[in-house]
Amino acid sequence: MLLPAEIESKTLIPALRAILAKKLAEDHNIREDEISKMLGVTQAAVSNYIRGTRGDPSLIAKLLAEKQVAELIDELCENLSSDMAYTPSSLSKFIGLCNYIKSSLLICEIHHNLETDIDEQVCKECENMLLKGPGSVY
């Protein structure tokens, strides 16, 4: 059973970075080396994100199809492109985006695509924790 943090780190964050890298390169004409500094990854990783060899294409499409997620991504992209750096503000927006994906339970759909045999009782308990928000305890 994958934990929400594992899903976030293994699939969600790479997909979000792929979206941002592609938008920054295509919509804002920012070079890969500059994008790598903004996203805190290597230039090779940025190249893979832009070419589509890193980041799950179906997850990327799903995220972009969600209106609120797409708006948050656009806002983060604008922030990064105007500052040309990874700032406390952009970090906050990225964390907020991840938290929205968790609290809206989109991460549950991602999880079900990764693991089809999730125990429903465990699933419901995890869902309850996600709805309570970050830092919640039993």
mmCIF file of C-alpha atoms in Angstrom:
data_model
loop_
_atom_site.group_PDB
_atom_site.id
_atom_site.type_symbol
_atom_site.label_atom_id
_atom_site.label_comp_id
_atom_site.label_asym_id
_atom_site.label_seq_id
_atom_site.Cartn_x
_atom_site.Cartn_y
_atom_site.Cartn_z
ATOM 1 C CA MET A 1 0.000 0.000 0.000
ATOM 2 C CA LEU A 2 1.424 3.331 -1.047
ATOM 3 C CA LEU A 3 1.195 6.287 1.299
ATOM 4 C CA PRO A 4 -0.069 9.626 -0.045
ATOM 5 C CA ALA A 5 3.466 11.053 0.367
ATOM 6 C CA GLU A 6 4.867 8.253 -1.827
ATOM 7 C CA ILE A 7 2.299 8.929 -4.527
ATOM 8 C CA GLU A 8 3.101 12.616 -4.315
ATOM 9 C CA SER A 9 6.858 12.133 -4.612
ATOM 10 C CA LYS A 10 6.855 9.327 -7.198
ATOM 11 C CA THR A 11 4.151 10.495 -9.591
ATOM 12 C CA LEU A 12 2.515 13.810 -8.733
ATOM 13 C CA ILE A 13 5.587 16.030 -8.322
ATOM 14 C CA PRO A 14 7.269 14.742 -11.515
ATOM 15 C CA ALA A 15 4.027 15.345 -13.442
ATOM 16 C CA LEU A 16 3.716 18.878 -12.071
ATOM 17 C CA ARG A 17 7.366 19.620 -12.864
ATOM 18 C CA ALA A 18 6.832 18.328 -16.403
ATOM 19 C CA ILE A 19 3.867 20.642 -16.879
ATOM 20 C CA LEU A 20 5.765 23.624 -15.482
ATOM 21 C CA ALA A 21 8.921 22.912 -17.498
ATOM 22 C CA LYS A 22 6.967 22.648 -20.726
ATOM 23 C CA LYS A 23 4.932 25.801 -20.034
ATOM 24 C CA LEU A 24 7.997 27.806 -19.034
ATOM 25 C CA ALA A 25 9.861 26.714 -22.176
ATOM 26 C CA GLU A 26 7.011 27.025 -24.665
ATOM 27 C CA ASP A 27 4.898 29.867 -23.295
ATOM 28 C CA HIS A 28 7.673 32.014 -21.803
ATOM 29 C CA ASN A 29 10.682 31.090 -23.978
ATOM 30 C CA ILE A 30 12.819 30.267 -20.962
ATOM 31 C CA ARG A 31 15.941 28.148 -21.514
ATOM 32 C CA GLU A 32 16.260 24.689 -19.994
ATOM 33 C CA ASP A 33 19.208 25.680 -17.779
ATOM 34 C CA GLU A 34 17.153 28.535 -16.303
ATOM 35 C CA ILE A 35 14.133 26.266 -15.793
ATOM 36 C CA SER A 36 16.338 23.723 -14.007
ATOM 37 C CA LYS A 37 17.332 26.393 -11.481
ATOM 38 C CA MET A 38 13.713 27.441 -11.009
ATOM 39 C CA LEU A 39 12.507 23.889 -10.398
ATOM 40 C CA GLY A 40 15.549 22.679 -8.472
ATOM 41 C CA VAL A 41 16.314 19.830 -10.856
ATOM 42 C CA THR A 42 19.043 19.129 -13.403
ATOM 43 C CA GLN A 43 18.968 20.475 -16.938
ATOM 44 C CA ALA A 44 18.768 16.854 -18.150
ATOM 45 C CA ALA A 45 15.627 16.341 -16.063
ATOM 46 C CA VAL A 46 14.084 19.471 -17.596
ATOM 47 C CA SER A 47 14.928 18.178 -21.070
ATOM 48 C CA ASN A 48 13.176 14.888 -20.235
ATOM 49 C CA TYR A 49 10.147 16.725 -18.836
ATOM 50 C CA ILE A 50 9.838 18.844 -21.976
ATOM 51 C CA ARG A 51 10.293 15.857 -24.330
ATOM 52 C CA GLY A 52 7.685 13.902 -22.383
ATOM 53 C CA THR A 53 9.990 11.087 -21.272
ATOM 54 C CA ARG A 54 9.600 12.000 -17.609
ATOM 55 C CA GLY A 55 6.224 12.496 -15.937
ATOM 56 C CA ASP A 56 3.206 10.289 -16.596
ATOM 57 C CA PRO A 57 1.429 11.636 -19.732
ATOM 58 C CA SER A 58 -2.006 10.400 -18.625
ATOM 59 C CA LEU A 59 -1.592 12.018 -15.201
ATOM 60 C CA ILE A 60 -0.414 15.245 -16.819
ATOM 61 C CA ALA A 61 -3.519 15.281 -19.032
ATOM 62 C CA LYS A 62 -5.761 14.559 -16.038
ATOM 63 C CA LEU A 63 -4.209 17.363 -13.974
ATOM 64 C CA LEU A 64 -4.524 19.871 -16.800
ATOM 65 C CA ALA A 65 -8.173 18.864 -17.311
ATOM 66 C CA GLU A 66 -8.992 19.894 -13.733
ATOM 67 C CA LYS A 67 -9.922 23.602 -13.899
ATOM 68 C CA GLN A 68 -8.672 24.557 -10.426
ATOM 69 C CA VAL A 69 -5.413 22.642 -10.862
ATOM 70 C CA ALA A 70 -4.805 24.232 -14.271
ATOM 71 C CA GLU A 71 -5.400 27.695 -12.788
ATOM 72 C CA LEU A 72 -3.011 27.035 -9.900
ATOM 73 C CA ILE A 73 -0.385 25.763 -12.357
ATOM 74 C CA ASP A 74 -0.780 28.875 -14.532
ATOM 75 C CA GLU A 75 -0.415 31.098 -11.470
ATOM 76 C CA LEU A 76 2.722 29.265 -10.361
ATOM 77 C CA CYS A 77 4.143 29.416 -13.882
ATOM 78 C CA GLU A 78 3.561 33.166 -14.053
ATOM 79 C CA ASN A 79 5.230 33.576 -10.663
ATOM 80 C CA LEU A 80 8.283 31.561 -11.709
ATOM 81 C CA SER A 81 8.619 33.296 -15.081
ATOM 82 C CA SER A 82 8.380 36.790 -13.624
ATOM 83 C CA ASP A 83 10.846 36.138 -10.794
ATOM 84 C CA MET A 84 13.090 33.866 -12.894
ATOM 85 C CA ALA A 85 13.822 32.056 -9.645
ATOM 86 C CA TYR A 86 12.383 29.626 -7.141
ATOM 87 C CA THR A 87 11.231 32.010 -4.408
ATOM 88 C CA PRO A 88 9.429 31.519 -1.090
ATOM 89 C CA SER A 89 6.272 32.630 -2.891
ATOM 90 C CA SER A 90 6.638 30.027 -5.650
ATOM 91 C CA LEU A 91 7.469 27.348 -3.072
ATOM 92 C CA SER A 92 4.315 28.269 -1.198
ATOM 93 C CA LYS A 93 2.266 28.067 -4.396
ATOM 94 C CA PHE A 94 3.746 24.657 -5.275
ATOM 95 C CA ILE A 95 2.968 23.301 -1.805
ATOM 96 C CA GLY A 96 -0.529 24.802 -2.039
ATOM 97 C CA LEU A 97 -1.044 23.076 -5.378
ATOM 98 C CA CYS A 98 0.014 19.710 -3.930
ATOM 99 C CA ASN A 99 -2.187 20.268 -0.878
ATOM 100 C CA TYR A 100 -5.161 21.101 -3.103
ATOM 101 C CA ILE A 101 -4.638 17.875 -5.060
ATOM 102 C CA LYS A 102 -4.599 15.938 -1.788
ATOM 103 C CA SER A 103 -7.500 17.726 -0.080
ATOM 104 C CA SER A 104 -9.696 17.537 -3.193
ATOM 105 C CA LEU A 105 -8.971 13.788 -3.206
ATOM 106 C CA LEU A 106 -7.544 13.866 -6.737
ATOM 107 C CA ILE A 107 -4.613 12.002 -5.239
ATOM 108 C CA CYS A 108 -7.008 9.122 -4.484
ATOM 109 C CA GLU A 109 -7.746 8.733 -8.201
ATOM 110 C CA ILE A 110 -4.014 8.711 -8.876
ATOM 111 C CA HIS A 111 -3.567 6.070 -6.184
ATOM 112 C CA HIS A 112 -6.326 3.854 -7.570
ATOM 113 C CA ASN A 113 -4.643 3.977 -10.983
ATOM 114 C CA LEU A 114 -1.376 2.821 -9.398
ATOM 115 C CA GLU A 115 -2.843 0.162 -7.107
ATOM 116 C CA THR A 116 -6.112 -1.546 -7.910
ATOM 117 C CA ASP A 117 -6.344 -3.783 -4.851
ATOM 118 C CA ILE A 118 -6.590 -1.157 -2.103
ATOM 119 C CA ASP A 119 -8.458 -2.252 0.997
ATOM 120 C CA GLU A 120 -11.591 -0.061 1.129
ATOM 121 C CA GLN A 121 -11.395 0.411 4.901
ATOM 122 C CA VAL A 122 -7.808 1.621 4.638
ATOM 123 C CA CYS A 123 -8.832 3.816 1.706
ATOM 124 C CA LYS A 124 -11.638 5.462 3.708
ATOM 125 C CA GLU A 125 -9.324 6.086 6.687
ATOM 126 C CA CYS A 126 -6.717 7.677 4.437
ATOM 127 C CA GLU A 127 -9.414 9.769 2.749
ATOM 128 C CA ASN A 128 -10.586 11.030 6.157
ATOM 129 C CA MET A 129 -7.037 12.089 7.013
ATOM 130 C CA LEU A 130 -6.634 13.884 3.679
ATOM 131 C CA LEU A 131 -9.880 15.771 4.217
ATOM 132 C CA LYS A 132 -8.714 16.931 7.662
ATOM 133 C CA GLY A 133 -5.659 18.511 6.050
ATOM 134 C CA PRO A 134 -1.924 18.702 6.648
ATOM 135 C CA GLY A 135 -0.716 18.089 10.188
ATOM 136 C CA SER A 136 -3.888 16.366 11.354
ATOM 137 C CA VAL A 137 -3.663 13.438 13.733
ATOM 138 C CA TYR A 138 -6.138 10.873 15.010
#
